[in-house]
Amino acid sequence: MSGSLWLKPPSTETPLPAIPRPRREGHAGRATPPPADASAAPGARPAGPTAPAGGELAADPLDELAERLGGLVAVAVHPDEIAAVLESDGMTDDHIRLTYGRADSFELAEDLYARVERRHPAPEAPPGGAWHTGLAGCLLRGLVFALPGLAYVLAAPLLAGEQGRFGLPGGTVPLLAGAVTGWVWNQSLAHRAYTWLGLGDRPAAARALLLGAPAGALAGAVVALAAAAPGETPAALFAAGQSVYLAAATVLLVLGRERALLCALAPLAGAVPAFRWDLPDLLRAGLLLTALTASVVFAGLVLRPGARRGAAGRGGPPRATSVPYGLFGLGSGLLVLHAGIGDTLVSGAGAVIALTLSMGPAEWLLHRFRGESLTRLRTVATAREFRRAVTGILVLCLGGYLGVLVTLTITVTLAWPGAPWPTQPRLVTLLLIGTVLWLGLLLQAFGAVLSAAAVCLLAAAAQTLEPAAGPVAAGGAAAVLAVLTCVLLVRPTTHRV
């Protein structure tokens, strides 16, 4: 521990001829000089300090103390903090009365607090890696979200068949059943694993994925096989493989292995020639199986820490807290499927590809919103200024995302041979669905996932029951989520970390 501020213990006799008075600006008063001959005064000490010459003010020791403790006093928010410092340094009330003319440490602390101007340090900026994710990483995630769509191009001749149920092409029902099951399960599983990662327990996160991913793959495969009608066996088998891939991709994405997933999906690039030329069925099946096998192998390699003994973790998050995230995955997934039901198969697929690719920039904009709002939380002084600043950031980020979505839609239309130009109603519907997805992800990021899931599920149910009401349902959901976002995110307490 550091030593005392005072090098000598206080004496019982004051070395000053009189109690000093605080200095004031101007000529407020003068100290009374002692007698000219101190030895002639009755009871005077034989030796002692003489009064200042020329009637000058006696030096106030409180000024010297304020200068010496100025750094501590300037950052104090209450005089009691200063009193605690004085007492911890060994300054007694006797010393304070004799040296500074104050009754105790609290009175002296109040005088010091009043004398020294407040100079509170500015809040430190958060670490750069928390809410400033690089754009390249987010674009990579958007790419690996969209690349699996090439698997449908490769598998299209293998899945071709007679007209299916509900007016859909043959094999569509088992494909959708397996995909929706995988979305719900893997969203919940990813939330649970991310919660373990947030607690700093990576082995426990790997353990949760090791147990949950195979179960999700099995559930999706069983549902797809159960939903298959006679003659839809090839589609059901493809849906089972799709469920396995979704489980492996969830493992790799949660554990930050996007590059490994990209390498595993590289064989799907063989679908590009299939847009113009017919490929042999054996080559198509080989490319699909190669990509699927590589994904499973990479996922198994990164899950090795979860297989160790003691990796299960203790006192983990309740499993029920992950259910709303699965429901949000169900609602958002159904909305994307409805966006893919267009006038032609090509126009619907183009909308789905644009939405999928936009998830990378959407994630980056979510990080930007969080980082900019925390910056405003440190720099603005009033709640009104914060509300105005956050609203502006929200408008800019949402507008940026919709601009990216429009750009991707036009790019996909130009790149796809024979793709029709999107009509204005379909483009408006696509933008409304994009608004719902981005605002829902934003609310989910701030913990309001139940509200986002409820709105998305209601909109998806309305479109399922009445497909013609798609634009109205998407517009209503976008309006509700916009109101919820403005009410929640303009409050400073929502952004505390």
Tab-separated table of C-alpha atoms in Angstrom:
chain	number	residue	atom	x	y	z
A	1	MET	CA	0.000	0.000	0.000
A	2	SER	CA	1.139	3.527	-0.650
A	3	GLY	CA	2.258	5.699	2.215
A	4	SER	CA	0.508	8.651	3.704
A	5	LEU	CA	0.273	11.975	1.923
A	6	TRP	CA	1.710	13.595	5.019
A	7	LEU	CA	5.321	12.779	5.872
A	8	LYS	CA	5.154	13.848	9.543
A	9	PRO	CA	2.402	13.262	12.090
A	10	PRO	CA	0.384	16.373	12.915
A	11	SER	CA	1.608	18.344	15.951
A	12	THR	CA	-0.688	19.315	18.742
A	13	GLU	CA	0.218	22.950	18.328
A	14	THR	CA	-0.576	24.851	15.190
A	15	PRO	CA	2.433	26.381	13.417
A	16	LEU	CA	0.288	29.234	12.149
A	17	PRO	CA	-0.194	32.484	14.080
A	18	ALA	CA	-3.928	32.445	13.362
A	19	ILE	CA	-6.601	30.414	11.538
A	20	PRO	CA	-6.161	31.275	7.834
A	21	ARG	CA	-8.997	32.740	5.919
A	22	PRO	CA	-9.916	31.524	2.410
A	23	ARG	CA	-8.666	33.749	-0.337
A	24	ARG	CA	-11.278	35.655	-2.236
A	25	GLU	CA	-11.114	37.473	-5.493
A	26	GLY	CA	-10.373	41.142	-4.992
A	27	HIS	CA	-9.585	42.735	-1.665
A	28	ALA	CA	-12.192	41.117	0.592
A	29	GLY	CA	-10.300	41.356	3.865
A	30	ARG	CA	-6.922	41.167	5.505
A	31	ALA	CA	-5.531	39.011	8.235
A	32	THR	CA	-4.936	40.693	11.597
A	33	PRO	CA	-1.175	40.932	12.101
A	34	PRO	CA	0.222	39.630	15.357
A	35	PRO	CA	1.839	42.014	17.837
A	36	ALA	CA	5.105	43.553	16.712
A	37	ASP	CA	6.944	41.902	19.559
A	38	ALA	CA	5.600	38.417	20.001
A	39	SER	CA	7.804	37.846	23.080
A	40	ALA	CA	6.160	40.770	24.902
A	41	ALA	CA	2.680	39.303	24.634
A	42	PRO	CA	1.536	37.455	27.763
A	43	GLY	CA	1.662	33.681	27.350
A	44	ALA	CA	3.239	33.912	23.903
A	45	ARG	CA	5.573	31.244	22.673
A	46	PRO	CA	9.200	32.260	22.639
A	47	ALA	CA	9.575	31.296	19.014
A	48	GLY	CA	7.144	31.019	16.140
A	49	PRO	CA	6.466	32.165	12.630
A	50	THR	CA	6.080	35.813	11.962
A	51	ALA	CA	3.133	37.383	10.189
A	52	PRO	CA	3.372	38.176	6.504
A	53	ALA	CA	5.070	41.491	5.884
A	54	GLY	CA	3.110	44.433	4.589
A	55	GLY	CA	-0.278	43.132	5.799
A	56	GLU	CA	-0.514	40.366	3.131
A	57	LEU	CA	-3.018	37.511	3.464
A	58	ALA	CA	-1.801	34.433	5.313
A	59	ALA	CA	-1.321	31.415	3.006
A	60	ASP	CA	-4.359	29.147	3.097
A	61	PRO	CA	-3.247	25.496	3.483
A	62	LEU	CA	-6.556	24.437	1.916
A	63	ASP	CA	-5.336	25.815	-1.422
A	64	GLU	CA	-2.249	23.656	-1.233
A	65	LEU	CA	-4.364	20.595	-0.327
A	66	ALA	CA	-6.784	21.278	-3.171
A	67	GLU	CA	-3.889	21.492	-5.597
A	68	ARG	CA	-2.322	18.310	-4.263
A	69	LEU	CA	-5.579	16.296	-4.399
A	70	GLY	CA	-6.997	18.062	-7.453
A	71	GLY	CA	-7.034	14.951	-9.619
A	72	LEU	CA	-9.041	12.955	-7.079
A	73	VAL	CA	-11.369	15.792	-6.165
A	74	ALA	CA	-12.142	16.705	-9.783
A	75	VAL	CA	-13.577	13.263	-10.615
A	76	ALA	CA	-15.546	12.855	-7.366
A	77	VAL	CA	-19.313	12.813	-7.703
A	78	HIS	CA	-19.995	13.502	-4.009
A	79	PRO	CA	-18.035	15.047	-1.118
A	80	ASP	CA	-18.211	11.759	0.759
A	81	GLU	CA	-15.790	10.270	-1.767
A	82	ILE	CA	-13.248	12.944	-0.840
A	83	ALA	CA	-13.860	12.400	2.874
A	84	ALA	CA	-13.174	8.696	2.413
A	85	VAL	CA	-9.855	9.497	0.738
A	86	LEU	CA	-8.866	11.880	3.547
A	87	GLU	CA	-9.728	9.384	6.285
A	88	SER	CA	-8.057	6.469	4.520
A	89	ASP	CA	-4.868	8.511	4.372
A	90	GLY	CA	-4.850	8.907	8.151
A	91	MET	CA	-5.965	12.533	8.480
A	92	THR	CA	-7.624	12.911	11.885
A	93	ASP	CA	-10.197	15.447	12.973
A	94	ASP	CA	-7.669	17.053	15.334
A	95	HIS	CA	-5.275	17.611	12.487
A	96	ILE	CA	-8.068	19.037	10.337
A	97	ARG	CA	-9.226	21.452	13.056
A	98	LEU	CA	-5.708	22.693	13.813
A	99	THR	CA	-4.406	22.897	10.249
A	100	TYR	CA	-7.429	23.750	8.125
A	101	GLY	CA	-9.904	25.228	10.589
A	102	ARG	CA	-12.677	22.749	9.708
A	103	ALA	CA	-14.591	20.642	12.191
A	104	ASP	CA	-13.988	17.246	10.589
A	105	SER	CA	-13.166	15.451	7.348
A	106	PHE	CA	-16.697	15.856	5.968
A	107	GLU	CA	-16.664	19.629	6.271
A	108	LEU	CA	-13.197	19.744	4.738
A	109	ALA	CA	-14.361	17.468	1.888
A	110	GLU	CA	-17.299	19.769	1.179
A	111	ASP	CA	-14.967	22.763	0.909
A	112	LEU	CA	-12.641	20.869	-1.423
A	113	TYR	CA	-15.584	19.710	-3.524
A	114	ALA	CA	-16.780	23.308	-3.861
A	115	ARG	CA	-13.338	24.696	-4.717
A	116	VAL	CA	-12.272	22.248	-7.435
A	117	GLU	CA	-14.050	22.232	-10.780
A	118	ARG	CA	-15.528	18.932	-11.928
A	119	ARG	CA	-13.483	17.248	-14.651
A	120	HIS	CA	-15.064	13.844	-15.184
A	121	PRO	CA	-13.242	11.706	-17.769
A	122	ALA	CA	-15.042	10.894	-21.008
A	123	PRO	CA	-16.405	7.332	-21.269
A	124	GLU	CA	-14.072	4.927	-22.963
A	125	ALA	CA	-15.068	3.705	-26.390
A	126	PRO	CA	-16.060	0.028	-26.551
A	127	PRO	CA	-13.610	-2.454	-28.078
A	128	GLY	CA	-13.507	-2.274	-31.834
A	129	GLY	CA	-14.394	-5.933	-32.345
A	130	ALA	CA	-17.667	-6.010	-30.394
A	131	TRP	CA	-20.022	-4.177	-32.749
A	132	HIS	CA	-17.791	-3.403	-35.717
A	133	THR	CA	-17.831	-6.653	-37.672
A	134	GLY	CA	-16.036	-6.403	-41.003
A	135	LEU	CA	-18.090	-6.201	-44.165
A	136	ALA	CA	-16.091	-8.997	-45.826
A	137	GLY	CA	-17.082	-11.524	-43.149
A	138	CYS	CA	-20.768	-10.630	-43.462
A	139	LEU	CA	-20.645	-10.857	-47.256
A	140	LEU	CA	-19.036	-14.274	-46.913
A	141	ARG	CA	-21.909	-15.422	-44.709
A	142	GLY	CA	-24.414	-14.131	-47.240
A	143	LEU	CA	-22.603	-16.071	-49.958
A	144	VAL	CA	-22.678	-19.349	-48.050
A	145	PHE	CA	-26.369	-18.724	-47.314
A	146	ALA	CA	-27.101	-18.536	-51.047
A	147	LEU	CA	-24.756	-21.149	-52.517
A	148	PRO	CA	-26.905	-24.130	-51.442
A	149	GLY	CA	-29.500	-22.876	-53.916
A	150	LEU	CA	-27.273	-24.255	-56.677
A	151	ALA	CA	-28.039	-27.719	-55.326
A	152	TYR	CA	-31.606	-27.330	-56.570
A	153	VAL	CA	-30.284	-26.540	-60.034
A	154	LEU	CA	-28.239	-29.730	-60.024
A	155	ALA	CA	-31.077	-31.822	-58.620
A	156	ALA	CA	-33.840	-30.421	-60.834
A	157	PRO	CA	-33.784	-33.272	-63.432
A	158	LEU	CA	-33.576	-35.831	-60.643
A	159	LEU	CA	-36.665	-34.396	-58.961
A	160	ALA	CA	-38.749	-33.911	-62.110
A	161	GLY	CA	-42.050	-35.684	-61.960
A	162	GLU	CA	-45.764	-35.314	-62.319
A	163	GLN	CA	-47.813	-32.458	-60.946
A	164	GLY	CA	-47.817	-32.565	-57.171
A	165	ARG	CA	-50.298	-31.651	-54.515
A	166	PHE	CA	-51.776	-28.192	-53.860
A	167	GLY	CA	-50.966	-27.121	-57.410
A	168	LEU	CA	-47.218	-27.317	-56.746
A	169	PRO	CA	-44.606	-29.196	-58.797
A	170	GLY	CA	-44.004	-32.797	-57.836
A	171	GLY	CA	-41.787	-33.279	-54.793
A	172	THR	CA	-42.312	-29.750	-53.466
A	173	VAL	CA	-44.235	-30.799	-50.347
A	174	PRO	CA	-41.527	-33.060	-48.820
A	175	LEU	CA	-38.864	-30.503	-49.717
A	176	LEU	CA	-40.752	-27.724	-47.937
A	177	ALA	CA	-41.621	-29.936	-44.954
A	178	GLY	CA	-37.989	-30.914	-44.405
A	179	ALA	CA	-36.733	-27.356	-44.906
A	180	VAL	CA	-39.219	-25.786	-42.484
A	181	THR	CA	-38.440	-28.410	-39.847
A	182	GLY	CA	-34.743	-27.725	-40.223
A	183	TRP	CA	-35.223	-23.964	-39.953
A	184	VAL	CA	-37.164	-24.217	-36.709
A	185	TRP	CA	-34.831	-26.732	-35.084
A	186	ASN	CA	-31.562	-25.151	-36.153
A	187	GLN	CA	-32.584	-21.612	-35.182
A	188	SER	CA	-33.337	-22.835	-31.664
A	189	LEU	CA	-30.143	-24.884	-31.559
A	190	ALA	CA	-28.046	-21.954	-32.775
A	191	HIS	CA	-29.463	-19.710	-30.054
A	192	ARG	CA	-28.605	-22.225	-27.374
A	193	ALA	CA	-25.070	-22.648	-28.696
A	194	TYR	CA	-24.583	-18.882	-28.989
A	195	THR	CA	-25.717	-18.529	-25.381
A	196	TRP	CA	-22.976	-20.912	-24.276
A	197	LEU	CA	-20.475	-18.958	-26.359
A	198	GLY	CA	-21.644	-15.767	-24.688
A	199	LEU	CA	-20.914	-17.374	-21.332
A	200	GLY	CA	-17.373	-18.108	-22.512
A	201	ASP	CA	-17.853	-21.880	-22.568
A	202	ARG	CA	-16.954	-22.983	-26.100
A	203	PRO	CA	-16.707	-26.719	-25.252
A	204	ALA	CA	-20.260	-26.613	-23.878
A	205	ALA	CA	-21.433	-24.906	-27.074
A	206	ALA	CA	-19.769	-27.621	-29.121
A	207	ARG	CA	-21.399	-30.238	-26.892
A	208	ALA	CA	-24.839	-28.708	-27.473
A	209	LEU	CA	-24.261	-28.738	-31.229
A	210	LEU	CA	-22.923	-32.297	-31.101
A	211	LEU	CA	-26.142	-33.496	-29.502
A	212	GLY	CA	-28.594	-31.182	-31.254
A	213	ALA	CA	-27.387	-31.195	-34.860
A	214	PRO	CA	-27.845	-34.950	-35.497
A	215	ALA	CA	-31.242	-34.819	-33.809
A	216	GLY	CA	-32.299	-31.964	-36.080
A	217	ALA	CA	-31.070	-33.793	-39.179
A	218	LEU	CA	-32.999	-36.886	-38.158
A	219	ALA	CA	-36.167	-34.877	-37.445
A	220	GLY	CA	-36.042	-33.132	-40.816
A	221	ALA	CA	-35.449	-36.392	-42.677
A	222	VAL	CA	-38.313	-38.158	-40.887
A	223	VAL	CA	-40.741	-35.300	-41.596
A	224	ALA	CA	-39.718	-35.168	-45.267
A	225	LEU	CA	-40.157	-38.917	-45.709
A	226	ALA	CA	-43.501	-38.823	-43.897
A	227	ALA	CA	-44.771	-35.995	-46.103
A	228	ALA	CA	-43.767	-37.716	-49.353
A	229	ALA	CA	-46.532	-39.119	-51.536
A	230	PRO	CA	-46.136	-42.118	-53.847
A	231	GLY	CA	-43.735	-41.208	-56.617
A	232	GLU	CA	-41.972	-38.510	-54.552
A	233	THR	CA	-39.259	-40.752	-53.118
A	234	PRO	CA	-36.369	-38.999	-54.955
A	235	ALA	CA	-37.537	-35.649	-53.602
A	236	ALA	CA	-37.842	-37.111	-50.094
A	237	LEU	CA	-34.284	-38.466	-50.264
A	238	PHE	CA	-33.021	-35.095	-51.461
A	239	ALA	CA	-34.915	-33.437	-48.579
A	240	ALA	CA	-33.237	-35.853	-46.144
A	241	GLY	CA	-29.831	-34.854	-47.474
A	242	GLN	CA	-30.916	-31.221	-47.213
A	243	SER	CA	-31.696	-31.749	-43.523
A	244	VAL	CA	-28.251	-33.229	-42.953
A	245	TYR	CA	-26.647	-30.258	-44.693
A	246	LEU	CA	-28.646	-27.742	-42.635
A	247	ALA	CA	-27.414	-29.384	-39.443
A	248	ALA	CA	-23.775	-29.363	-40.587
A	249	ALA	CA	-24.011	-25.753	-41.813
A	250	THR	CA	-25.464	-24.668	-38.475
A	251	VAL	CA	-22.463	-26.165	-36.677
A	252	LEU	CA	-19.946	-24.445	-38.945
A	253	LEU	CA	-21.655	-21.050	-38.928
A	254	VAL	CA	-22.169	-20.924	-35.157
A	255	LEU	CA	-18.548	-21.847	-34.487
A	256	GLY	CA	-17.268	-19.292	-37.003
A	257	ARG	CA	-16.094	-21.677	-39.720
A	258	GLU	CA	-17.584	-19.864	-42.731
A	259	ARG	CA	-14.509	-20.471	-44.877
A	260	ALA	CA	-14.676	-24.199	-44.251
A	261	LEU	CA	-18.316	-24.186	-45.286
A	262	LEU	CA	-17.446	-22.244	-48.425
A	263	CYS	CA	-14.840	-24.858	-49.322
A	264	ALA	CA	-17.369	-27.619	-48.731
A	265	LEU	CA	-19.855	-25.919	-51.075
A	266	ALA	CA	-17.282	-25.421	-53.839
A	267	PRO	CA	-18.454	-28.510	-55.801
A	268	LEU	CA	-21.831	-26.840	-56.272
A	269	ALA	CA	-20.145	-24.409	-58.643
A	270	GLY	CA	-20.561	-27.216	-61.175
A	271	ALA	CA	-24.192	-26.117	-61.421
A	272	VAL	CA	-23.214	-23.012	-63.375
A	273	PRO	CA	-22.794	-24.897	-66.694
A	274	ALA	CA	-26.143	-26.575	-66.014
A	275	PHE	CA	-27.896	-23.281	-66.764
A	276	ARG	CA	-27.022	-23.735	-70.454
A	277	TRP	CA	-26.045	-27.369	-70.968
A	278	ASP	CA	-27.454	-30.658	-69.820
A	279	LEU	CA	-25.128	-32.487	-67.431
A	280	PRO	CA	-25.102	-36.268	-66.917
A	281	ASP	CA	-27.172	-37.443	-63.964
A	282	LEU	CA	-24.204	-39.260	-62.495
A	283	LEU	CA	-22.158	-36.049	-62.459
A	284	ARG	CA	-25.018	-34.133	-60.857
A	285	ALA	CA	-25.398	-36.708	-58.099
A	286	GLY	CA	-21.634	-36.839	-57.553
A	287	LEU	CA	-21.363	-33.074	-57.077
A	288	LEU	CA	-24.252	-33.087	-54.597
A	289	LEU	CA	-22.850	-35.953	-52.547
A	290	THR	CA	-19.353	-34.415	-52.539
A	291	ALA	CA	-20.622	-31.114	-51.145
A	292	LEU	CA	-22.764	-32.877	-48.545
A	293	THR	CA	-19.949	-35.183	-47.420
A	294	ALA	CA	-17.461	-32.313	-47.125
A	295	SER	CA	-19.899	-30.311	-45.011
A	296	VAL	CA	-20.449	-33.212	-42.612
A	297	VAL	CA	-16.712	-33.939	-42.341
A	298	PHE	CA	-15.833	-30.316	-41.576
A	299	ALA	CA	-18.624	-30.118	-38.996
A	300	GLY	CA	-17.352	-33.276	-37.319
A	301	LEU	CA	-13.834	-31.874	-37.108
A	302	VAL	CA	-14.891	-28.658	-35.365
A	303	LEU	CA	-17.105	-30.594	-32.930
A	304	ARG	CA	-14.235	-32.576	-31.431
A	305	PRO	CA	-14.006	-30.329	-28.291
A	306	GLY	CA	-17.640	-31.126	-27.546
A	307	ALA	CA	-16.918	-34.858	-27.396
A	308	ARG	CA	-14.554	-34.496	-24.448
A	309	ARG	CA	-15.669	-35.452	-20.980
A	310	GLY	CA	-16.876	-32.525	-18.913
A	311	ALA	CA	-17.832	-30.391	-21.922
A	312	ALA	CA	-21.546	-30.377	-21.108
A	313	GLY	CA	-21.356	-27.224	-18.983
A	314	ARG	CA	-23.183	-26.463	-15.771
A	315	GLY	CA	-26.247	-24.387	-15.134
A	316	GLY	CA	-26.899	-23.734	-18.784
A	317	PRO	CA	-29.679	-21.535	-20.132
A	318	PRO	CA	-33.205	-22.978	-19.962
A	319	ARG	CA	-34.146	-24.728	-23.172
A	320	ALA	CA	-37.472	-22.892	-23.282
A	321	THR	CA	-35.683	-19.604	-23.948
A	322	SER	CA	-34.622	-20.911	-27.375
A	323	VAL	CA	-38.165	-21.723	-28.529
A	324	PRO	CA	-39.073	-18.146	-29.636
A	325	TYR	CA	-36.010	-18.112	-31.876
A	326	GLY	CA	-37.227	-21.270	-33.568
A	327	LEU	CA	-40.654	-19.695	-34.071
A	328	PHE	CA	-39.022	-16.638	-35.599
A	329	GLY	CA	-37.119	-18.936	-37.964
A	330	LEU	CA	-40.419	-20.565	-38.921
A	331	GLY	CA	-42.163	-17.259	-39.605
A	332	SER	CA	-39.300	-15.694	-41.544
A	333	GLY	CA	-38.729	-18.884	-43.522
A	334	LEU	CA	-42.381	-19.028	-44.580
A	335	LEU	CA	-42.248	-15.401	-45.664
A	336	VAL	CA	-39.225	-16.144	-47.857
A	337	LEU	CA	-41.036	-19.144	-49.358
A	338	HIS	CA	-44.033	-16.972	-50.205
A	339	ALA	CA	-41.690	-14.488	-51.856
A	340	GLY	CA	-40.469	-17.377	-54.028
A	341	ILE	CA	-43.956	-18.133	-55.334
A	342	GLY	CA	-43.949	-15.901	-58.386
A	343	ASP	CA	-45.618	-15.793	-61.741
A	344	THR	CA	-42.853	-18.065	-63.036
A	345	LEU	CA	-40.386	-20.390	-61.332
A	346	VAL	CA	-37.470	-18.232	-62.445
A	347	SER	CA	-38.888	-14.986	-61.023
A	348	GLY	CA	-39.680	-16.641	-57.700
A	349	ALA	CA	-36.231	-18.225	-57.460
A	350	GLY	CA	-34.641	-14.852	-58.267
A	351	ALA	CA	-36.496	-13.231	-55.352
A	352	VAL	CA	-35.372	-15.957	-52.958
A	353	ILE	CA	-31.753	-15.667	-54.126
A	354	ALA	CA	-31.806	-11.896	-53.683
A	355	LEU	CA	-33.249	-12.198	-50.176
A	356	THR	CA	-30.728	-14.871	-49.231
A	357	LEU	CA	-27.730	-12.955	-50.535
A	358	SER	CA	-28.944	-9.805	-48.768
A	359	MET	CA	-28.657	-11.482	-45.366
A	360	GLY	CA	-24.912	-10.805	-45.363
A	361	PRO	CA	-25.239	-7.006	-45.745
A	362	ALA	CA	-28.220	-7.138	-43.405
A	363	GLU	CA	-26.054	-8.633	-40.659
A	364	TRP	CA	-23.389	-5.968	-41.202
A	365	LEU	CA	-25.993	-3.192	-40.994
A	366	LEU	CA	-27.309	-4.663	-37.744
A	367	HIS	CA	-23.810	-4.417	-36.304
A	368	ARG	CA	-23.475	-0.873	-37.598
A	369	PHE	CA	-26.747	0.152	-35.975
A	370	ARG	CA	-25.668	-1.287	-32.643
A	371	GLY	CA	-22.248	0.348	-32.805
A	372	GLU	CA	-23.562	3.770	-33.865
A	373	SER	CA	-26.296	3.758	-31.223
A	374	LEU	CA	-23.724	3.006	-28.503
A	375	THR	CA	-21.613	5.880	-29.803
A	376	ARG	CA	-24.570	8.256	-29.531
A	377	LEU	CA	-25.270	6.920	-26.061
A	378	ARG	CA	-21.819	8.153	-25.004
A	379	THR	CA	-21.842	11.475	-26.818
A	380	VAL	CA	-25.345	12.988	-26.525
A	381	ALA	CA	-26.528	14.699	-23.361
A	382	THR	CA	-30.330	14.394	-23.365
A	383	ALA	CA	-32.885	11.671	-24.047
A	384	ARG	CA	-34.469	13.773	-26.792
A	385	GLU	CA	-31.182	14.061	-28.676
A	386	PHE	CA	-30.665	10.311	-28.319
A	387	ARG	CA	-34.127	9.537	-29.718
A	388	ARG	CA	-33.526	11.790	-32.680
A	389	ALA	CA	-30.079	10.310	-33.343
A	390	VAL	CA	-31.217	6.674	-33.072
A	391	THR	CA	-34.198	7.297	-35.347
A	392	GLY	CA	-31.899	8.735	-37.984
A	393	ILE	CA	-29.515	5.779	-37.720
A	394	LEU	CA	-32.444	3.360	-38.013
A	395	VAL	CA	-33.733	5.055	-41.164
A	396	LEU	CA	-30.275	5.056	-42.750
A	397	CYS	CA	-29.585	1.380	-41.978
A	398	LEU	CA	-33.007	0.188	-43.136
A	399	GLY	CA	-32.772	2.308	-46.269
A	400	GLY	CA	-29.314	0.930	-46.955
A	401	TYR	CA	-30.566	-2.635	-46.653
A	402	LEU	CA	-33.508	-2.043	-48.989
A	403	GLY	CA	-31.144	-0.431	-51.487
A	404	VAL	CA	-28.922	-3.523	-51.362
A	405	LEU	CA	-31.979	-5.753	-51.839
A	406	VAL	CA	-33.090	-3.833	-54.930
A	407	THR	CA	-29.569	-3.964	-56.346
A	408	LEU	CA	-29.326	-7.717	-55.807
A	409	THR	CA	-32.742	-8.288	-57.363
A	410	ILE	CA	-31.760	-6.384	-60.510
A	411	THR	CA	-28.386	-8.177	-60.639
A	412	VAL	CA	-29.969	-11.630	-60.362
A	413	THR	CA	-32.520	-10.736	-63.038
A	414	LEU	CA	-29.807	-9.607	-65.436
A	415	ALA	CA	-27.585	-12.626	-64.726
A	416	TRP	CA	-30.317	-15.285	-65.026
A	417	PRO	CA	-30.940	-16.213	-68.674
A	418	GLY	CA	-34.547	-15.571	-69.630
A	419	ALA	CA	-35.549	-14.131	-66.272
A	420	PRO	CA	-38.499	-11.692	-66.554
A	421	TRP	CA	-38.135	-8.174	-65.247
A	422	PRO	CA	-39.792	-7.869	-61.799
A	423	THR	CA	-43.099	-6.045	-61.914
A	424	GLN	CA	-43.747	-3.108	-59.621
A	425	PRO	CA	-46.223	-4.955	-57.334
A	426	ARG	CA	-43.818	-7.877	-56.882
A	427	LEU	CA	-40.907	-5.533	-56.222
A	428	VAL	CA	-42.919	-3.649	-53.599
A	429	THR	CA	-43.914	-6.937	-51.947
A	430	LEU	CA	-40.292	-8.061	-51.945
A	431	LEU	CA	-39.208	-4.808	-50.280
A	432	LEU	CA	-41.939	-5.162	-47.647
A	433	ILE	CA	-40.817	-8.718	-46.873
A	434	GLY	CA	-37.231	-7.475	-46.660
A	435	THR	CA	-38.338	-4.776	-44.218
A	436	VAL	CA	-40.077	-7.382	-42.063
A	437	LEU	CA	-36.998	-9.614	-42.041
A	438	TRP	CA	-34.525	-6.843	-41.184
A	439	LEU	CA	-36.660	-5.264	-38.470
A	440	GLY	CA	-37.391	-8.707	-37.057
A	441	LEU	CA	-33.681	-9.513	-36.900
A	442	LEU	CA	-33.063	-6.149	-35.228
A	443	LEU	CA	-35.683	-6.786	-32.551
A	444	GLN	CA	-34.305	-10.293	-32.074
A	445	ALA	CA	-30.835	-8.843	-31.524
A	446	PHE	CA	-32.218	-6.667	-28.712
A	447	GLY	CA	-34.074	-9.520	-27.022
A	448	ALA	CA	-37.590	-8.770	-28.331
A	449	VAL	CA	-37.698	-12.011	-30.302
A	450	LEU	CA	-41.163	-13.062	-29.119
A	451	SER	CA	-42.802	-9.969	-30.608
A	452	ALA	CA	-40.905	-10.370	-33.876
A	453	ALA	CA	-41.808	-14.060	-34.078
A	454	ALA	CA	-45.502	-13.383	-33.434
A	455	VAL	CA	-45.709	-10.734	-36.158
A	456	CYS	CA	-43.851	-12.887	-38.707
A	457	LEU	CA	-46.000	-15.924	-37.955
A	458	LEU	CA	-49.230	-13.939	-38.315
A	459	ALA	CA	-48.086	-12.484	-41.634
A	460	ALA	CA	-47.032	-15.916	-42.912
A	461	ALA	CA	-50.325	-17.455	-41.810
A	462	ALA	CA	-52.290	-14.725	-43.592
A	463	GLN	CA	-50.365	-15.332	-46.828
A	464	THR	CA	-50.837	-19.075	-46.504
A	465	LEU	CA	-54.600	-18.801	-46.031
A	466	GLU	CA	-55.059	-16.112	-48.663
A	467	PRO	CA	-52.153	-15.816	-51.114
A	468	ALA	CA	-53.698	-12.756	-52.743
A	469	ALA	CA	-53.361	-10.891	-49.449
A	470	GLY	CA	-49.572	-11.187	-49.521
A	471	PRO	CA	-48.773	-7.483	-50.052
A	472	VAL	CA	-51.304	-6.420	-47.414
A	473	ALA	CA	-49.993	-8.941	-44.882
A	474	ALA	CA	-46.367	-7.986	-45.515
A	475	GLY	CA	-47.179	-4.273	-45.330
A	476	GLY	CA	-49.095	-4.671	-42.078
A	477	ALA	CA	-46.284	-6.712	-40.541
A	478	ALA	CA	-43.716	-4.128	-41.629
A	479	ALA	CA	-45.767	-1.314	-40.071
A	480	VAL	CA	-46.217	-3.164	-36.777
A	481	LEU	CA	-42.526	-4.027	-36.531
A	482	ALA	CA	-41.579	-0.429	-37.361
A	483	VAL	CA	-43.727	0.842	-34.488
A	484	LEU	CA	-42.315	-1.758	-32.090
A	485	THR	CA	-38.780	-0.876	-33.155
A	486	CYS	CA	-39.283	2.855	-32.650
A	487	VAL	CA	-40.899	2.348	-29.242
A	488	LEU	CA	-38.191	-0.007	-27.982
A	489	LEU	CA	-34.964	1.244	-29.491
A	490	VAL	CA	-35.331	4.979	-28.827
A	491	ARG	CA	-34.995	4.315	-25.101
A	492	PRO	CA	-31.414	4.685	-23.835
A	493	THR	CA	-31.835	1.817	-21.355
A	494	THR	CA	-32.379	-0.628	-24.229
A	495	HIS	CA	-28.813	-0.080	-25.464
A	496	ARG	CA	-27.008	-0.756	-22.219
A	497	VAL	CA	-24.458	-3.561	-22.447
